């Protein structure tokens, strides 16, 4: 090769290297570098011009009223509706709301729905309105009673579309019930988002989820709360997440029943790549909620047709829905069927009454009908999915507010905690539920209330931990070198020093009695114990109820369960293995042996091997069976 050719080759090499480096740099920036926080105008005026600088900022009582004029007009429309085309044979709800069943709903609405009684029902809680940034914003305000000795906790609950403040009526009694054992009392604020129900809509374009977040934060300040907790789902999740991201100084914790990231590039890449090896992303039990991706994307596309219409032509579809109660019912109630469980579409009645009553569903419809706000409520989609008002940028900005999710089985989307932690840097926990769908507060109000309460308690502990004095000694799990420095409690409540196990090889496992992995793991752990006990193997089992509530029993229940299975290895007190309340031993184990995709425990039956010196040396995922460890254990005899 002559000098010219060498020179050309060298230049080509340099050029290719530069291109590769620049490509890697821009790919890294594209996926992993968050955008700057958008500037939000906290005083932007959404009311009519000229702006009234002296507008009334007082908080005024509001009474929900179904006027006789409105009721008579509605009944006339229900009575004189056009005959519906009969449905195709045996289609259920697969073509949308079944016309045959819609006739039954319309008959109930016309003849059996007691308008005045339901009006009184909706007025059982105190309603108010106040002008924020030019718009009258409606909210319910439920203050707790008998609060002596309790800390009053402000909680704002945010609805979605096609929901309303009515979504929370069944969960409020559980949250406001006396719970002195928790030492907290909930003060609940439930607003109607701008353009929904009794909250005014903007008179000009631009009021999207981020702008709603500003209004809601200003509302809480108007009420008198500079710091508060948030609960939200659907659009309420989006608005709540933006508040937590843009105003972290005001938010003490964020609880969501729709824990998803719609546009975090790295998280979506992670989930997509995970389809090649799902076991690296999610446990075997939960993988069907996410993979194969094609099945879940197919359902999402099928169920999101409304979003494309509302994001482009809300006024067009709004004409029919505002003018026809039958059209409004079919359009909205169909979501309460298929978004609750996709299997419902096979039923002729959509299984609507399996989780809801007609009064519940029609109450929600009445809020849209009485206020004539279905069109203005749908505009938020047009304000969300456009270049000027792209709210999705907030999905890519890290959030340090402590966050907790509850994941219902049939929710429209599912994402693993590892993906959510790309944004929510203090994602404390997910509660996994083996039923339920999109309208969680209406489907499982008691479960939702318990989960919200647990989350708020964890949020409080999170902040107490953060406020520890800097001169305090660091926690044991941060300084420990071996497991021998820890003390645990046996299943009978006796203190056990792990230094008593010096010289043995330990296999430490978090167990559960009602898991799909239980039978295999308990059987094989017993086999390991019998085969290698003489060689110095000791198995330490710690019951844990953090994974889908699969270890709910008392110590006595767990003992009886293990006795029935002839368990001979050592059993200890039930503990948490994740979160702030995790036992220090488990914090140490996770720190010493991080997992493939994070140090948190993914599921029941995670396994740690500790050598004869007390040092954690191996970690195995829940799907690895105990007998598969034999070859690796042999290294430590």
Short mmCIF file of N, CA, C and O in Angstrom, two decimals, residues 35-137:
data_model
loop_
_atom_site.label_atom_id
_atom_site.label_comp_id
_atom_site.label_asym_id
_atom_site.label_seq_id
_atom_site.Cartn_x
_atom_site.Cartn_y
_atom_site.Cartn_z
N UNK A 35 -34.93 16.70 29.07
CA UNK A 35 -35.05 18.09 28.59
C UNK A 35 -35.10 19.06 29.76
O UNK A 35 -35.30 18.65 30.92
N UNK A 36 -34.94 20.30 29.48
CA UNK A 36 -35.07 21.32 30.50
C UNK A 36 -36.54 21.45 30.91
O UNK A 36 -37.46 21.18 30.12
N UNK A 37 -36.74 21.87 32.14
CA UNK A 37 -38.11 22.09 32.63
C UNK A 37 -38.76 23.22 31.85
O UNK A 37 -38.22 24.32 31.76
N UNK A 38 -39.92 22.97 31.22
CA UNK A 38 -40.60 24.06 30.51
C UNK A 38 -41.02 25.17 31.46
O UNK A 38 -41.32 24.92 32.64
N UNK A 39 -41.03 26.37 30.96
CA UNK A 39 -41.49 27.51 31.77
C UNK A 39 -43.01 27.50 31.80
O UNK A 39 -43.67 27.48 30.76
N UNK A 40 -43.58 27.47 33.00
CA UNK A 40 -45.03 27.48 33.17
C UNK A 40 -45.46 28.82 33.76
O UNK A 40 -44.92 29.24 34.78
N UNK A 41 -46.41 29.44 33.11
CA UNK A 41 -46.93 30.73 33.58
C UNK A 41 -47.97 30.45 34.66
O UNK A 41 -49.06 29.97 34.38
N UNK A 42 -47.64 30.76 35.91
CA UNK A 42 -48.54 30.43 37.02
C UNK A 42 -49.69 31.42 37.16
O UNK A 42 -50.55 31.23 38.02
N UNK A 43 -49.70 32.46 36.32
CA UNK A 43 -50.80 33.42 36.38
C UNK A 43 -51.51 33.58 35.03
O UNK A 43 -52.27 34.54 34.83
N UNK A 44 -51.27 32.67 34.12
CA UNK A 44 -51.88 32.79 32.79
C UNK A 44 -53.40 32.86 32.87
O UNK A 44 -54.03 32.06 33.56
N UNK A 45 -53.98 33.78 32.14
CA UNK A 45 -55.42 34.05 32.22
C UNK A 45 -56.15 33.23 31.16
O UNK A 45 -55.84 33.30 29.97
N UNK A 46 -57.14 32.43 31.61
CA UNK A 46 -57.89 31.57 30.69
C UNK A 46 -59.34 32.01 30.52
O UNK A 46 -60.09 31.43 29.74
N UNK A 47 -59.72 33.05 31.24
CA UNK A 47 -61.08 33.56 31.11
C UNK A 47 -61.19 34.56 29.98
O UNK A 47 -60.22 34.84 29.25
N UNK A 48 -62.37 35.14 29.81
CA UNK A 48 -62.58 36.11 28.71
C UNK A 48 -61.83 37.42 28.98
O UNK A 48 -61.57 37.78 30.13
N UNK A 49 -61.48 38.07 27.90
CA UNK A 49 -60.89 39.41 27.99
C UNK A 49 -62.01 40.45 27.86
O UNK A 49 -63.05 40.18 27.26
N UNK A 50 -61.87 41.67 28.41
CA UNK A 50 -60.68 42.14 29.11
C UNK A 50 -60.54 41.46 30.47
O UNK A 50 -61.52 41.11 31.11
N UNK A 51 -59.31 41.25 30.89
CA UNK A 51 -59.03 40.60 32.16
C UNK A 51 -59.54 41.46 33.32
O UNK A 51 -59.32 42.66 33.36
N UNK A 52 -60.24 40.81 34.21
CA UNK A 52 -60.76 41.49 35.39
C UNK A 52 -59.72 41.38 36.51
O UNK A 52 -59.59 40.34 37.15
N UNK A 53 -58.98 42.45 36.71
CA UNK A 53 -57.91 42.42 37.72
C UNK A 53 -58.44 42.32 39.14
O UNK A 53 -57.72 41.92 40.06
N UNK A 54 -59.68 42.70 39.32
CA UNK A 54 -60.28 42.66 40.66
C UNK A 54 -61.34 41.56 40.77
O UNK A 54 -62.30 41.68 41.51
N UNK A 55 -61.14 40.45 40.04
CA UNK A 55 -62.15 39.39 40.05
C UNK A 55 -62.23 38.74 41.43
O UNK A 55 -61.27 38.74 42.20
N UNK A 56 -63.40 38.22 41.72
CA UNK A 56 -63.69 37.63 43.02
C UNK A 56 -62.82 36.38 43.22
O UNK A 56 -62.90 35.43 42.43
N UNK A 57 -62.01 36.36 44.25
CA UNK A 57 -61.16 35.21 44.55
C UNK A 57 -61.66 34.43 45.77
O UNK A 57 -60.95 33.56 46.29
N UNK A 58 -62.86 34.73 46.21
CA UNK A 58 -63.40 34.03 47.38
C UNK A 58 -63.78 32.59 47.02
O UNK A 58 -63.93 32.24 45.84
N UNK A 59 -63.94 31.77 48.04
CA UNK A 59 -64.41 30.40 47.88
C UNK A 59 -65.90 30.39 48.21
O UNK A 59 -66.29 30.73 49.32
N UNK A 60 -66.72 30.02 47.20
CA UNK A 60 -68.16 30.13 47.34
C UNK A 60 -68.82 28.76 47.35
O UNK A 60 -68.42 27.88 46.57
N UNK A 61 -69.82 28.55 48.17
CA UNK A 61 -70.53 27.26 48.18
C UNK A 61 -71.24 27.02 46.86
O UNK A 61 -71.67 27.97 46.18
N UNK A 62 -71.36 25.76 46.48
CA UNK A 62 -72.07 25.37 45.27
C UNK A 62 -73.00 24.21 45.59
O UNK A 62 -72.62 23.28 46.31
N UNK A 63 -74.20 24.27 45.08
CA UNK A 63 -75.16 23.17 45.22
C UNK A 63 -75.42 22.55 43.86
O UNK A 63 -75.74 23.27 42.90
N UNK A 64 -75.22 21.24 43.75
CA UNK A 64 -75.52 20.53 42.51
C UNK A 64 -77.03 20.56 42.31
O UNK A 64 -77.80 20.16 43.20
N UNK A 65 -77.47 21.00 41.13
CA UNK A 65 -78.91 21.11 40.87
C UNK A 65 -79.26 20.52 39.51
O UNK A 65 -78.65 20.87 38.50
N UNK A 66 -80.23 19.61 39.51
CA UNK A 66 -80.82 19.12 38.28
C UNK A 66 -82.16 19.85 38.12
O UNK A 66 -83.16 19.48 38.75
N UNK A 67 -82.18 20.88 37.31
CA UNK A 67 -83.38 21.71 37.20
C UNK A 67 -84.52 20.94 36.52
O UNK A 67 -84.29 20.02 35.73
N UNK A 68 -85.73 21.35 36.84
CA UNK A 68 -86.90 20.72 36.22
C UNK A 68 -86.88 20.89 34.71
O UNK A 68 -87.27 19.98 33.96
N UNK A 69 -86.43 22.05 34.25
CA UNK A 69 -86.37 22.30 32.81
C UNK A 69 -85.43 21.31 32.15
O UNK A 69 -85.73 20.71 31.10
N UNK A 70 -84.25 21.11 32.75
CA UNK A 70 -83.27 20.18 32.19
C UNK A 70 -83.81 18.75 32.23
O UNK A 70 -83.68 17.99 31.27
N UNK A 71 -84.41 18.36 33.36
CA UNK A 71 -84.91 16.99 33.49
C UNK A 71 -86.01 16.72 32.47
O UNK A 71 -86.03 15.66 31.81
N UNK A 72 -86.93 17.67 32.31
CA UNK A 72 -88.03 17.47 31.34
C UNK A 72 -87.49 17.37 29.92
O UNK A 72 -87.95 16.54 29.12
N UNK A 73 -86.51 18.21 29.60
CA UNK A 73 -85.91 18.15 28.26
C UNK A 73 -85.22 16.81 28.03
O UNK A 73 -85.35 16.19 26.97
N UNK A 74 -84.49 16.34 29.05
CA UNK A 74 -83.79 15.07 28.94
C UNK A 74 -84.78 13.92 28.75
O UNK A 74 -84.59 13.04 27.90
N UNK A 75 -85.84 13.92 29.53
CA UNK A 75 -86.83 12.85 29.43
C UNK A 75 -87.50 12.85 28.05
O UNK A 75 -87.80 11.78 27.50
N UNK A 76 -87.74 14.02 27.51
CA UNK A 76 -88.32 14.10 26.17
C UNK A 76 -87.37 13.48 25.15
O UNK A 76 -87.80 12.74 24.25
N UNK A 77 -86.11 13.77 25.27
CA UNK A 77 -85.13 13.22 24.33
C UNK A 77 -85.03 11.70 24.48
O UNK A 77 -84.87 10.97 23.49
N UNK A 78 -85.08 11.24 25.74
CA UNK A 78 -85.03 9.80 25.99
C UNK A 78 -86.26 9.09 25.43
O UNK A 78 -86.18 8.00 24.86
N UNK A 79 -87.41 9.73 25.59
CA UNK A 79 -88.67 9.13 25.16
C UNK A 79 -88.77 9.08 23.63
O UNK A 79 -89.23 8.08 23.06
N UNK A 80 -88.34 10.15 23.00
CA UNK A 80 -88.54 10.27 21.55
C UNK A 80 -87.26 9.98 20.77
O UNK A 80 -87.12 10.44 19.63
N UNK A 81 -86.38 9.24 21.33
CA UNK A 81 -85.16 8.88 20.60
C UNK A 81 -85.53 8.01 19.39
O UNK A 81 -86.52 7.28 19.40
N UNK A 82 -84.69 8.08 18.40
CA UNK A 82 -84.94 7.27 17.21
C UNK A 82 -84.69 5.80 17.50
O UNK A 82 -83.83 5.46 18.33
N UNK A 83 -85.41 4.90 16.85
CA UNK A 83 -85.15 3.46 17.03
C UNK A 83 -83.71 3.14 16.62
O UNK A 83 -83.20 3.67 15.62
N UNK A 84 -83.06 2.29 17.41
CA UNK A 84 -81.68 1.91 17.12
C UNK A 84 -81.65 0.73 16.15
O UNK A 84 -82.54 -0.13 16.18
N UNK A 85 -80.63 0.67 15.34
CA UNK A 85 -80.46 -0.49 14.48
C UNK A 85 -80.18 -1.72 15.34
O UNK A 85 -79.40 -1.64 16.29
N UNK A 86 -80.82 -2.84 15.06
CA UNK A 86 -80.56 -4.04 15.86
C UNK A 86 -79.12 -4.51 15.69
O UNK A 86 -78.54 -4.33 14.60
N UNK A 87 -78.53 -5.06 16.72
CA UNK A 87 -77.13 -5.52 16.62
C UNK A 87 -77.01 -6.78 15.77
O UNK A 87 -77.99 -7.49 15.54
N UNK A 88 -75.83 -7.04 15.29
CA UNK A 88 -75.54 -8.31 14.62
C UNK A 88 -75.66 -9.44 15.63
O UNK A 88 -75.59 -9.23 16.85
N UNK A 89 -75.83 -10.64 15.14
CA UNK A 89 -76.02 -11.78 16.04
C UNK A 89 -74.74 -12.08 16.83
O UNK A 89 -73.65 -12.15 16.27
N UNK A 90 -74.92 -12.25 18.14
CA UNK A 90 -73.87 -12.76 19.02
C UNK A 90 -72.57 -11.95 18.96
O UNK A 90 -71.47 -12.49 19.01
N UNK A 91 -72.70 -10.61 18.87
CA UNK A 91 -71.49 -9.78 18.81
C UNK A 91 -71.13 -9.18 20.16
O UNK A 91 -70.04 -8.64 20.33
N UNK A 92 -72.06 -9.24 21.15
CA UNK A 92 -71.76 -8.63 22.44
C UNK A 92 -71.44 -7.15 22.30
O UNK A 92 -72.19 -6.39 21.70
N UNK A 93 -70.28 -6.75 22.84
CA UNK A 93 -69.82 -5.37 22.75
C UNK A 93 -68.64 -5.24 21.78
O UNK A 93 -67.94 -4.23 21.78
N UNK A 94 -68.41 -6.25 20.95
CA UNK A 94 -67.24 -6.22 20.07
C UNK A 94 -67.36 -5.17 18.97
O UNK A 94 -66.35 -4.76 18.39
N UNK A 95 -68.59 -4.72 18.66
CA UNK A 95 -68.77 -3.65 17.70
C UNK A 95 -69.05 -2.30 18.40
O UNK A 95 -69.41 -1.33 17.75
N UNK A 96 -68.86 -2.28 19.70
CA UNK A 96 -69.19 -1.09 20.48
C UNK A 96 -70.37 -1.41 21.38
O UNK A 96 -70.72 -2.58 21.62
N UNK A 97 -71.02 -0.37 21.91
CA UNK A 97 -72.12 -0.58 22.86
C UNK A 97 -73.29 -1.26 22.16
O UNK A 97 -73.81 -0.77 21.17
N UNK A 98 -73.69 -2.40 22.70
CA UNK A 98 -74.75 -3.19 22.08
C UNK A 98 -76.08 -2.43 22.11
O UNK A 98 -76.57 -2.08 23.19
N UNK A 99 -76.69 -2.15 20.95
CA UNK A 99 -77.94 -1.36 20.92
C UNK A 99 -79.07 -1.98 21.72
O UNK A 99 -79.88 -1.25 22.31
N UNK A 100 -79.13 -3.29 21.75
CA UNK A 100 -80.22 -3.93 22.49
C UNK A 100 -80.12 -3.60 23.99
O UNK A 100 -81.11 -3.30 24.64
N UNK A 101 -78.90 -3.66 24.51
CA UNK A 101 -78.73 -3.35 25.93
C UNK A 101 -78.83 -1.84 26.17
O UNK A 101 -79.30 -1.41 27.23
N UNK A 102 -78.44 -1.04 25.19
CA UNK A 102 -78.55 0.41 25.34
C UNK A 102 -80.01 0.82 25.53
O UNK A 102 -80.30 1.74 26.30
N UNK A 103 -80.93 0.13 24.85
CA UNK A 103 -82.35 0.42 25.04
C UNK A 103 -82.77 0.22 26.50
O UNK A 103 -83.55 0.99 27.05
N UNK A 104 -82.20 -0.82 27.14
CA UNK A 104 -82.53 -1.07 28.54
C UNK A 104 -81.98 0.04 29.44
O UNK A 104 -82.65 0.47 30.39
N UNK A 105 -80.78 0.51 29.12
CA UNK A 105 -80.19 1.60 29.90
C UNK A 105 -81.02 2.86 29.74
O UNK A 105 -81.29 3.59 30.71
N UNK A 106 -81.44 3.15 28.53
CA UNK A 106 -82.24 4.34 28.28
C UNK A 106 -83.59 4.26 29.01
O UNK A 106 -84.08 5.27 29.54
N UNK A 107 -84.19 3.08 29.04
CA UNK A 107 -85.45 2.91 29.76
C UNK A 107 -85.26 3.17 31.25
O UNK A 107 -86.09 3.80 31.90
N UNK A 108 -84.16 2.68 31.80
CA UNK A 108 -83.87 2.91 33.23
C UNK A 108 -83.67 4.39 33.48
O UNK A 108 -84.20 4.95 34.45
N UNK A 109 -82.91 5.04 32.63
CA UNK A 109 -82.63 6.47 32.79
C UNK A 109 -83.94 7.28 32.74
O UNK A 109 -84.15 8.20 33.53
N UNK A 110 -84.82 6.89 31.86
CA UNK A 110 -86.08 7.63 31.68
C UNK A 110 -87.07 7.35 32.80
O UNK A 110 -87.73 8.27 33.31
N UNK A 111 -87.18 6.09 33.23
CA UNK A 111 -88.28 5.69 34.12
C UNK A 111 -87.87 5.44 35.56
O UNK A 111 -88.70 5.58 36.47
N UNK A 112 -86.62 5.04 35.81
CA UNK A 112 -86.25 4.58 37.16
C UNK A 112 -85.17 5.43 37.83
O UNK A 112 -85.00 5.34 39.05
N UNK A 113 -84.45 6.18 37.06
CA UNK A 113 -83.41 7.03 37.66
C UNK A 113 -84.10 8.18 38.36
O UNK A 113 -84.76 9.02 37.73
N UNK A 114 -83.94 8.25 39.68
CA UNK A 114 -84.62 9.26 40.49
C UNK A 114 -83.74 10.52 40.55
O UNK A 114 -82.80 10.59 41.33
N UNK A 115 -84.06 11.47 39.70
CA UNK A 115 -83.20 12.65 39.54
C UNK A 115 -83.02 13.41 40.85
O UNK A 115 -81.90 13.82 41.19
N UNK A 116 -84.09 13.63 41.59
CA UNK A 116 -83.99 14.41 42.82
C UNK A 116 -83.25 13.64 43.91
O UNK A 116 -82.48 14.22 44.69
N UNK A 117 -83.47 12.36 43.95
CA UNK A 117 -82.76 11.54 44.93
C UNK A 117 -81.26 11.52 44.63
O UNK A 117 -80.42 11.62 45.52
N UNK A 118 -80.91 11.41 43.34
CA UNK A 118 -79.50 11.40 42.96
C UNK A 118 -78.87 12.78 43.14
O UNK A 118 -77.68 12.89 43.47
N UNK A 119 -79.65 13.82 42.95
CA UNK A 119 -79.18 15.16 43.23
C UNK A 119 -78.78 15.29 44.69
O UNK A 119 -77.73 15.83 45.03
N UNK A 120 -79.64 14.77 45.59
CA UNK A 120 -79.33 14.79 47.02
C UNK A 120 -78.09 13.95 47.32
O UNK A 120 -77.26 14.32 48.16
N UNK A 121 -77.98 12.82 46.63
CA UNK A 121 -76.80 11.96 46.83
C UNK A 121 -75.52 12.72 46.49
O UNK A 121 -74.54 12.69 47.25
N UNK A 122 -75.51 13.41 45.37
CA UNK A 122 -74.31 14.14 44.96
C UNK A 122 -74.00 15.29 45.90
O UNK A 122 -72.84 15.70 46.04
N UNK A 123 -75.03 15.83 46.57
CA UNK A 123 -74.83 16.95 47.49
C UNK A 123 -74.50 16.52 48.91
O UNK A 123 -74.43 17.37 49.81
N UNK A 124 -74.27 15.24 49.12
CA UNK A 124 -73.94 14.78 50.47
C UNK A 124 -72.59 15.31 50.94
O UNK A 124 -72.32 15.39 52.14
N UNK A 125 -71.73 15.67 50.00
CA UNK A 125 -70.45 16.30 50.33
C UNK A 125 -70.51 17.79 49.98
O UNK A 125 -71.28 18.19 49.10
N UNK A 126 -69.71 18.57 50.65
CA UNK A 126 -69.70 20.01 50.43
C UNK A 126 -68.99 20.35 49.12
O UNK A 126 -67.86 19.91 48.87
N UNK A 127 -69.67 21.15 48.30
CA UNK A 127 -69.13 21.59 47.01
C UNK A 127 -68.85 23.09 47.06
O UNK A 127 -69.61 23.85 47.68
N UNK A 128 -67.79 23.49 46.36
CA UNK A 128 -67.40 24.89 46.34
C UNK A 128 -66.92 25.26 44.94
O UNK A 128 -66.64 24.40 44.10
N UNK A 129 -66.80 26.55 44.71
CA UNK A 129 -66.23 27.06 43.47
C UNK A 129 -65.42 28.31 43.79
O UNK A 129 -65.77 29.08 44.68
N UNK A 130 -64.31 28.46 43.09
CA UNK A 130 -63.48 29.65 43.26
C UNK A 130 -62.82 29.97 41.93
O UNK A 130 -62.58 29.07 41.12
N UNK A 131 -62.54 31.23 41.70
CA UNK A 131 -62.00 31.65 40.41
C UNK A 131 -60.48 31.59 40.43
O UNK A 131 -59.83 32.28 41.21
N UNK A 132 -59.93 30.74 39.57
CA UNK A 132 -58.48 30.59 39.44
C UNK A 132 -58.09 30.95 38.01
O UNK A 132 -58.57 30.34 37.06
N UNK A 133 -57.27 31.99 37.85
CA UNK A 133 -56.76 32.39 36.53
C UNK A 133 -57.90 32.63 35.52
O UNK A 133 -57.80 32.28 34.35
N UNK A 134 -58.99 33.20 36.02
CA UNK A 134 -60.09 33.58 35.14
C UNK A 134 -61.16 32.52 34.97
O UNK A 134 -62.17 32.76 34.28
N UNK A 135 -61.01 31.35 35.58
CA UNK A 135 -61.98 30.27 35.45
C UNK A 135 -62.55 29.90 36.81
O UNK A 135 -61.80 29.79 37.80
N UNK A 136 -63.86 29.71 36.87
CA UNK A 136 -64.47 29.18 38.08
C UNK A 136 -64.17 27.69 38.17
O UNK A 136 -64.59 26.91 37.30
N UNK A 137 -63.44 27.30 39.20
CA UNK A 137 -63.03 25.91 39.39
C UNK A 137 -63.84 25.30 40.53
O UNK A 137 -63.84 25.81 41.65
#
